[in-house]
GROMACS .gro file of C-alpha atoms in nm:
model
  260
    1UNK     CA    1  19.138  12.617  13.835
    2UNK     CA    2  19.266  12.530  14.182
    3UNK     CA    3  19.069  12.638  14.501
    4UNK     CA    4  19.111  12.713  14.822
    5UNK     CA    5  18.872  12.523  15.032
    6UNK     CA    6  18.804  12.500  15.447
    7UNK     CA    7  18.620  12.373  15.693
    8UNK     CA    8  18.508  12.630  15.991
    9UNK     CA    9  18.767  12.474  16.202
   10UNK     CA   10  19.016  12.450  15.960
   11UNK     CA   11  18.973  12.820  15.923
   12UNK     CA   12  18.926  12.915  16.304
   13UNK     CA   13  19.297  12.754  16.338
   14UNK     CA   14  19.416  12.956  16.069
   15UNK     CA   15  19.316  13.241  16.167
   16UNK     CA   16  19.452  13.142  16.511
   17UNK     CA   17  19.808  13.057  16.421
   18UNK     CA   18  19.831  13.417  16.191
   19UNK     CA   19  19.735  13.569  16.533
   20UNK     CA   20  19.992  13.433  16.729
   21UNK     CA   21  20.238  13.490  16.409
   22UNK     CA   22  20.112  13.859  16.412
   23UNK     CA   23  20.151  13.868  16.797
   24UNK     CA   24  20.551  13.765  16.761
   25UNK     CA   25  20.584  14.040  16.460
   26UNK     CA   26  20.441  14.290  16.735
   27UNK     CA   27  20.696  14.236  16.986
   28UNK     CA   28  20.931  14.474  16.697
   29UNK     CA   29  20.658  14.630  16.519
   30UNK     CA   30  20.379  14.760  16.754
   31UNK     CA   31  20.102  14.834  16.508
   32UNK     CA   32  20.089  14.473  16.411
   33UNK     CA   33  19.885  14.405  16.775
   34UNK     CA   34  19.590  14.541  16.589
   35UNK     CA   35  19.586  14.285  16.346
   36UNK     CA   36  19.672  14.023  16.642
   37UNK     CA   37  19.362  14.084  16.795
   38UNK     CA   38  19.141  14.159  16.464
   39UNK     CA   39  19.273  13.776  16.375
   40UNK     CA   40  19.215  13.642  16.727
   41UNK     CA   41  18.864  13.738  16.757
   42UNK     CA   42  18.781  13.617  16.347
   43UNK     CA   43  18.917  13.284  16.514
   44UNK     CA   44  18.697  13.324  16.824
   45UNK     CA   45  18.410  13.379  16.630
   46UNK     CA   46  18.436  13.138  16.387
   47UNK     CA   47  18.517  12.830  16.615
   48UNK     CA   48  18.154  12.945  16.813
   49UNK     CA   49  17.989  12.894  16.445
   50UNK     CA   50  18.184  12.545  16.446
   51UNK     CA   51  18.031  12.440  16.728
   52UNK     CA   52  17.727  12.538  16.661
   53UNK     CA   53  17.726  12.342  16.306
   54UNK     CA   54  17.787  12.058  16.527
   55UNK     CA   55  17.408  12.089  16.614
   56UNK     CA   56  17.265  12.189  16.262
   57UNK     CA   57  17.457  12.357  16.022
   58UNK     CA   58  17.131  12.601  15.933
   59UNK     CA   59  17.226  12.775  16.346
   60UNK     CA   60  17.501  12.941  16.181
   61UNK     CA   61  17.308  13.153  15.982
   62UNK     CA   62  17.136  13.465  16.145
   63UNK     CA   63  16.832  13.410  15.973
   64UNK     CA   64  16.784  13.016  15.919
   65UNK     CA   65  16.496  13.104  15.642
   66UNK     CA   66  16.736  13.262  15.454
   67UNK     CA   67  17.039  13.094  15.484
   68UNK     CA   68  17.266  13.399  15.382
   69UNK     CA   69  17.468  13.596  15.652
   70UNK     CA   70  17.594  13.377  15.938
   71UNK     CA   71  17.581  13.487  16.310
   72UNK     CA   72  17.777  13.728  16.527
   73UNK     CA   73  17.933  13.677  16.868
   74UNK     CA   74  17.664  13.762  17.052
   75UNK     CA   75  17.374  13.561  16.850
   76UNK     CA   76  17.600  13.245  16.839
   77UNK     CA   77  17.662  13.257  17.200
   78UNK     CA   78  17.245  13.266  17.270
   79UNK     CA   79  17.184  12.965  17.046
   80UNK     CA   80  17.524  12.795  17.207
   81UNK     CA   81  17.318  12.875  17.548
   82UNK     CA   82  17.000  12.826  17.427
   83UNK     CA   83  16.993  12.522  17.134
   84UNK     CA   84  17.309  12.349  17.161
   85UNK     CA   85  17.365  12.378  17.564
   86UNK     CA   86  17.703  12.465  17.600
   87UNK     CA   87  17.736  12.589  17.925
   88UNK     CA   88  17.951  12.911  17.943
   89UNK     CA   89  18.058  13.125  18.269
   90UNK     CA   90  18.086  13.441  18.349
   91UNK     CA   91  18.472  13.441  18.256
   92UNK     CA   92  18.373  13.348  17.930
   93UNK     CA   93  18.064  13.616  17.895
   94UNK     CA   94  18.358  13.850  18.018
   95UNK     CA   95  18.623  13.708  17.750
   96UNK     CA   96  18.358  13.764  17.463
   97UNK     CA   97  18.280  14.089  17.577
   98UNK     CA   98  18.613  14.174  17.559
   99UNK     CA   99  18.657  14.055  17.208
  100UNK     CA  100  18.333  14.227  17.084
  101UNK     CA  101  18.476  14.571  17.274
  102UNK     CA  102  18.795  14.513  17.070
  103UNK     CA  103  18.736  14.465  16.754
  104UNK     CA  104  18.412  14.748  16.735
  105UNK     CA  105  18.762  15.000  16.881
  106UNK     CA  106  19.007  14.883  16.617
  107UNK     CA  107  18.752  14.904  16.349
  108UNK     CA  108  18.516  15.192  16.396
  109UNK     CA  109  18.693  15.422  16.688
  110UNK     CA  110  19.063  15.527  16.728
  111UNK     CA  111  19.203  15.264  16.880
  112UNK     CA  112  19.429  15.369  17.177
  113UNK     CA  113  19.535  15.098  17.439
  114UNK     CA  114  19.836  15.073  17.604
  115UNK     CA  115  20.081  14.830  17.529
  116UNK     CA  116  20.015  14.591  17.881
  117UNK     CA  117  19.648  14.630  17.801
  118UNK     CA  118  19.702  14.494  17.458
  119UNK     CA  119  19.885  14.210  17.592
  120UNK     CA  120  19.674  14.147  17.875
  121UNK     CA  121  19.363  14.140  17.651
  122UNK     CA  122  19.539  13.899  17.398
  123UNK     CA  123  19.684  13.669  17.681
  124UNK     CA  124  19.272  13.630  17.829
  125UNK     CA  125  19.118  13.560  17.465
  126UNK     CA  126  19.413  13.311  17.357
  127UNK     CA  127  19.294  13.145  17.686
  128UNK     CA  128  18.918  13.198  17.620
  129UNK     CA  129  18.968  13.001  17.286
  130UNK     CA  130  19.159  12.727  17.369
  131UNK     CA  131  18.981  12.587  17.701
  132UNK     CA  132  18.670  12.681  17.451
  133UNK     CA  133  18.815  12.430  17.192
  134UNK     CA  134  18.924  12.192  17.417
  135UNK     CA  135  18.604  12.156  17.590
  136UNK     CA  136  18.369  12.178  17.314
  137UNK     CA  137  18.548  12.082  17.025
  138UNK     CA  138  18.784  11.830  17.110
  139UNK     CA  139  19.080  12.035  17.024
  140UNK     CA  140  19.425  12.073  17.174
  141UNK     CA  141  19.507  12.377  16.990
  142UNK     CA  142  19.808  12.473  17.201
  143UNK     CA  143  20.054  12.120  17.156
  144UNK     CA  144  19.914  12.165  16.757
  145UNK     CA  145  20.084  12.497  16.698
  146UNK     CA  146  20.391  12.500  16.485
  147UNK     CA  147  20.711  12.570  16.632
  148UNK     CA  148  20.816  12.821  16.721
  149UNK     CA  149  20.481  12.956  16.766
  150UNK     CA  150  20.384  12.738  17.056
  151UNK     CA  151  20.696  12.847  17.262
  152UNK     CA  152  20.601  13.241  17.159
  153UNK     CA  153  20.222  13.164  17.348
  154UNK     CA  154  20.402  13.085  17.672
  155UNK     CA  155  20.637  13.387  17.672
  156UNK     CA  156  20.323  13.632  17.641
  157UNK     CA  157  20.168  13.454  17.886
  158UNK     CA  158  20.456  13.491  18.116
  159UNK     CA  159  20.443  13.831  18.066
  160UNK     CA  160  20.172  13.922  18.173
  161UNK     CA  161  20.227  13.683  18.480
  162UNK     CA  162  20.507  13.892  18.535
  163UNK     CA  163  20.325  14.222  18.503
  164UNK     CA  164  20.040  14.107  18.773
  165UNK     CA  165  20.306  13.967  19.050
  166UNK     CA  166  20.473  14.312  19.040
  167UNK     CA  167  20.124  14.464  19.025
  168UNK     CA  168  20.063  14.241  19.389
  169UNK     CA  169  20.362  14.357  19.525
  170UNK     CA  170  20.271  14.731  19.472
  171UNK     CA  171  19.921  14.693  19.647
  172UNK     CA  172  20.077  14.519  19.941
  173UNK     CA  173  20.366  14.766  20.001
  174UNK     CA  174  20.115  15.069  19.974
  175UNK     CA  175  19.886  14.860  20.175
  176UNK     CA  176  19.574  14.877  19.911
  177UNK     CA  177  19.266  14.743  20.096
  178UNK     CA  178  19.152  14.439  19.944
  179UNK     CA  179  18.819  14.550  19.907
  180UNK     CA  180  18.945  14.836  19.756
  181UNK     CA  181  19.058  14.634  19.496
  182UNK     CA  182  18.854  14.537  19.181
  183UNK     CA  183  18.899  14.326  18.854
  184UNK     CA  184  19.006  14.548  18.598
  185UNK     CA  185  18.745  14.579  18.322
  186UNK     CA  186  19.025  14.617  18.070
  187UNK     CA  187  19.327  14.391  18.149
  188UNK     CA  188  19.020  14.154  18.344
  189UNK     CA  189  19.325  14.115  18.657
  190UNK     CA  190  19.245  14.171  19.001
  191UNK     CA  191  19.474  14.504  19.011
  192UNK     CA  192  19.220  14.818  18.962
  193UNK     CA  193  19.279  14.982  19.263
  194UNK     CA  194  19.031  15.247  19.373
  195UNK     CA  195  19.203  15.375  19.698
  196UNK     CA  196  19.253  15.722  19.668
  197UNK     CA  197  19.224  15.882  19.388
  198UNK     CA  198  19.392  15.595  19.227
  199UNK     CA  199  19.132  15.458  18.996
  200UNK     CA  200  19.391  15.280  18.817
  201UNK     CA  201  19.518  14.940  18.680
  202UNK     CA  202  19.803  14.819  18.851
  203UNK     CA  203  19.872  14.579  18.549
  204UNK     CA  204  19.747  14.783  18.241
  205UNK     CA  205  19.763  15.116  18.332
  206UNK     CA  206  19.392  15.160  18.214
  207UNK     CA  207  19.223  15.448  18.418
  208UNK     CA  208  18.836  15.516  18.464
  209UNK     CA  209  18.695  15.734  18.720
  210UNK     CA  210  18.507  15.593  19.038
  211UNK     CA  211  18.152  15.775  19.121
  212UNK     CA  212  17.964  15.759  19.424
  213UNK     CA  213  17.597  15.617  19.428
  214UNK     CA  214  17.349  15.876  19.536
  215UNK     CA  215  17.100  15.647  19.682
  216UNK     CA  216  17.367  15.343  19.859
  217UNK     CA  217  17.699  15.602  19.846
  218UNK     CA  218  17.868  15.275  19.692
  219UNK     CA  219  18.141  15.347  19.414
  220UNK     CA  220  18.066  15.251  19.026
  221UNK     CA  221  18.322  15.279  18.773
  222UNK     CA  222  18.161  15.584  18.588
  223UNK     CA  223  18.055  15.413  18.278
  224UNK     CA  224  17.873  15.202  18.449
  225UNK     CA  225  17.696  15.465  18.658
  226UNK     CA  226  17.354  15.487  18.523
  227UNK     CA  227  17.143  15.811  18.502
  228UNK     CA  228  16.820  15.865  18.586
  229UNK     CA  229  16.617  16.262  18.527
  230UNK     CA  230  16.362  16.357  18.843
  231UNK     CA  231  16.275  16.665  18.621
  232UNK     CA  232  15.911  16.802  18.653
  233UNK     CA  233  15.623  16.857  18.428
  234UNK     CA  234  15.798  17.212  18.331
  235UNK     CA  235  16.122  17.040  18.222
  236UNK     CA  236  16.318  17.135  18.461
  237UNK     CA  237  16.600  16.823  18.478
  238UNK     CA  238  16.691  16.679  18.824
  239UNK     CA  239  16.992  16.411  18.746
  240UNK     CA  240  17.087  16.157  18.995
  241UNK     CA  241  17.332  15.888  18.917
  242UNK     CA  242  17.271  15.534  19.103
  243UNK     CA  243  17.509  15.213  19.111
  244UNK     CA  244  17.382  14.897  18.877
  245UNK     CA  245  17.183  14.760  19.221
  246UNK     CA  246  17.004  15.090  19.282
  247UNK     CA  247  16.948  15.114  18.924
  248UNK     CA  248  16.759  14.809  18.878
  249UNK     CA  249  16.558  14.846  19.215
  250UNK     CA  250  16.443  15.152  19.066
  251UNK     CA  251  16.322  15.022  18.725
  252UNK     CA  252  16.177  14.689  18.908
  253UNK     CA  253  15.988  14.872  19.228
  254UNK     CA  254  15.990  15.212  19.088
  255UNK     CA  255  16.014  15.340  19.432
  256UNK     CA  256  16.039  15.705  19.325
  257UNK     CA  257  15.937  15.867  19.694
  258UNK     CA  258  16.244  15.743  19.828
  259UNK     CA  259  16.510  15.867  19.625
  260UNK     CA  260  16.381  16.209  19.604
   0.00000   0.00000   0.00000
């Protein structure tokens, strides 16, 4: 009986290379992007579990005293940190995040992007795993792809090159404040403008509300606004809404005179 047999890197790649494959297919058939980016982060995942079998093979289990279900992202990412001491930034906390927030959407939620966030999102993870397995695993995944595959990579990177430049041009010509400006917590591009009423992606499209701080007045992206009740003994509620900073003053001095 003939079986099919391979290594965690072996299968990262593969998984890789039917991602890109799906990717091309998408560029006729839309719906195929889900199974672009359901691919992509199965490859993510499983190259972290690589490397992390590179320190002990027991790491990639969640429980190494019962050595039966292996780790998610976010488990093999703390023992990457933690055991093996790969040293990850906060572009790559952001890129795994992003992953995570993907696949949990296209699997248990309607899953509703636009078409430039798709992209976008696809463009930062293919980037997110390559450097990764380049720099940890001694793998040039890029100049390994078949042809045309490799070629297809470039062109969606270009795209979205494309999309930002024109998304640039629009913030200078309506002369968009750069402060005013924030990374987009969709596309991950410096284009979210919040000017206005805007509270828009320049690249993406993606839109999220922008609510003030009541403590600082600051603007937070409003789900990221945090909520905290000042209701009394007789249950009365008393909501105010704080930015991350005032949020975390509060729970580490509990200073409650002052926001009253």
């Amino acid at each position: 009986m003939s079986k099919l047999k391979m290594t965690l890197l072996e299968n990262s790649k593969s998984f890789f290379i039917e991602s890109i494959s799906k990717a091309v297919q998408a560029e006729k058939s839309e719906e195929q992007w889900k199974f672009a980016i359901l691919l992509l982060v199965q490859a993510i995942e499983t190259c972290l579990k690589e490397r992390l079998r590179w320190t002990q093979e027991v790491l990639i289990y969640s429980n190494i005293d019962k050595p039966k279900h292996t780790v998610d992202l976010w488990l093999a990412i703390r023992r990457l940190e933690k055991i093996s001491k790969v040293e990850l930034d906060s572009s790559d906390f952001s890129a795994i995040k992003t992953a995570s927030d993907l696949r949990n959407q296209i699997v248990h939620f309607e899953f509703n992007l636009s078409i430039e966030q798709i992209k976008s999102n696809f463009v930062t993870l293919v980037g997110f795993y390559t450097a990764f397995c380049q720099k940890h695993l001694d793998e040039d995944i890029i100049s390994n792809l078949p042809y045309p595959l490799d070629q297809e990579v470039m062109k969606l990177d270009k795209y979205v090159d494309e999309l930002e430049q024109r998304a640039k041009a629009r913030i200078e010509d309506e002369g968009i404040r750069a402060e005013n400006v924030w990374e987009c917590s969709a596309c991950k591009r410096d284009s979210f403008v919040i000017e206005g009423s805007n509270d828009t992606c320049y690249v993406c499209g993606y839109y999220e509300p922008t609510v003030e701080c009541e403590n600082c007045s600051e603007l937070e992206l409003e789900g990221e606004i945090q909520g905290v009740d000042f209701g009394n003994m007789k249950g009365i509620e008393n909501w105010k809404y704080f930015c991350r900073d005032c949020y975390e003053k509060l729970e580490t001095e509990n200073p409650y005179d002052e926001y009253y």
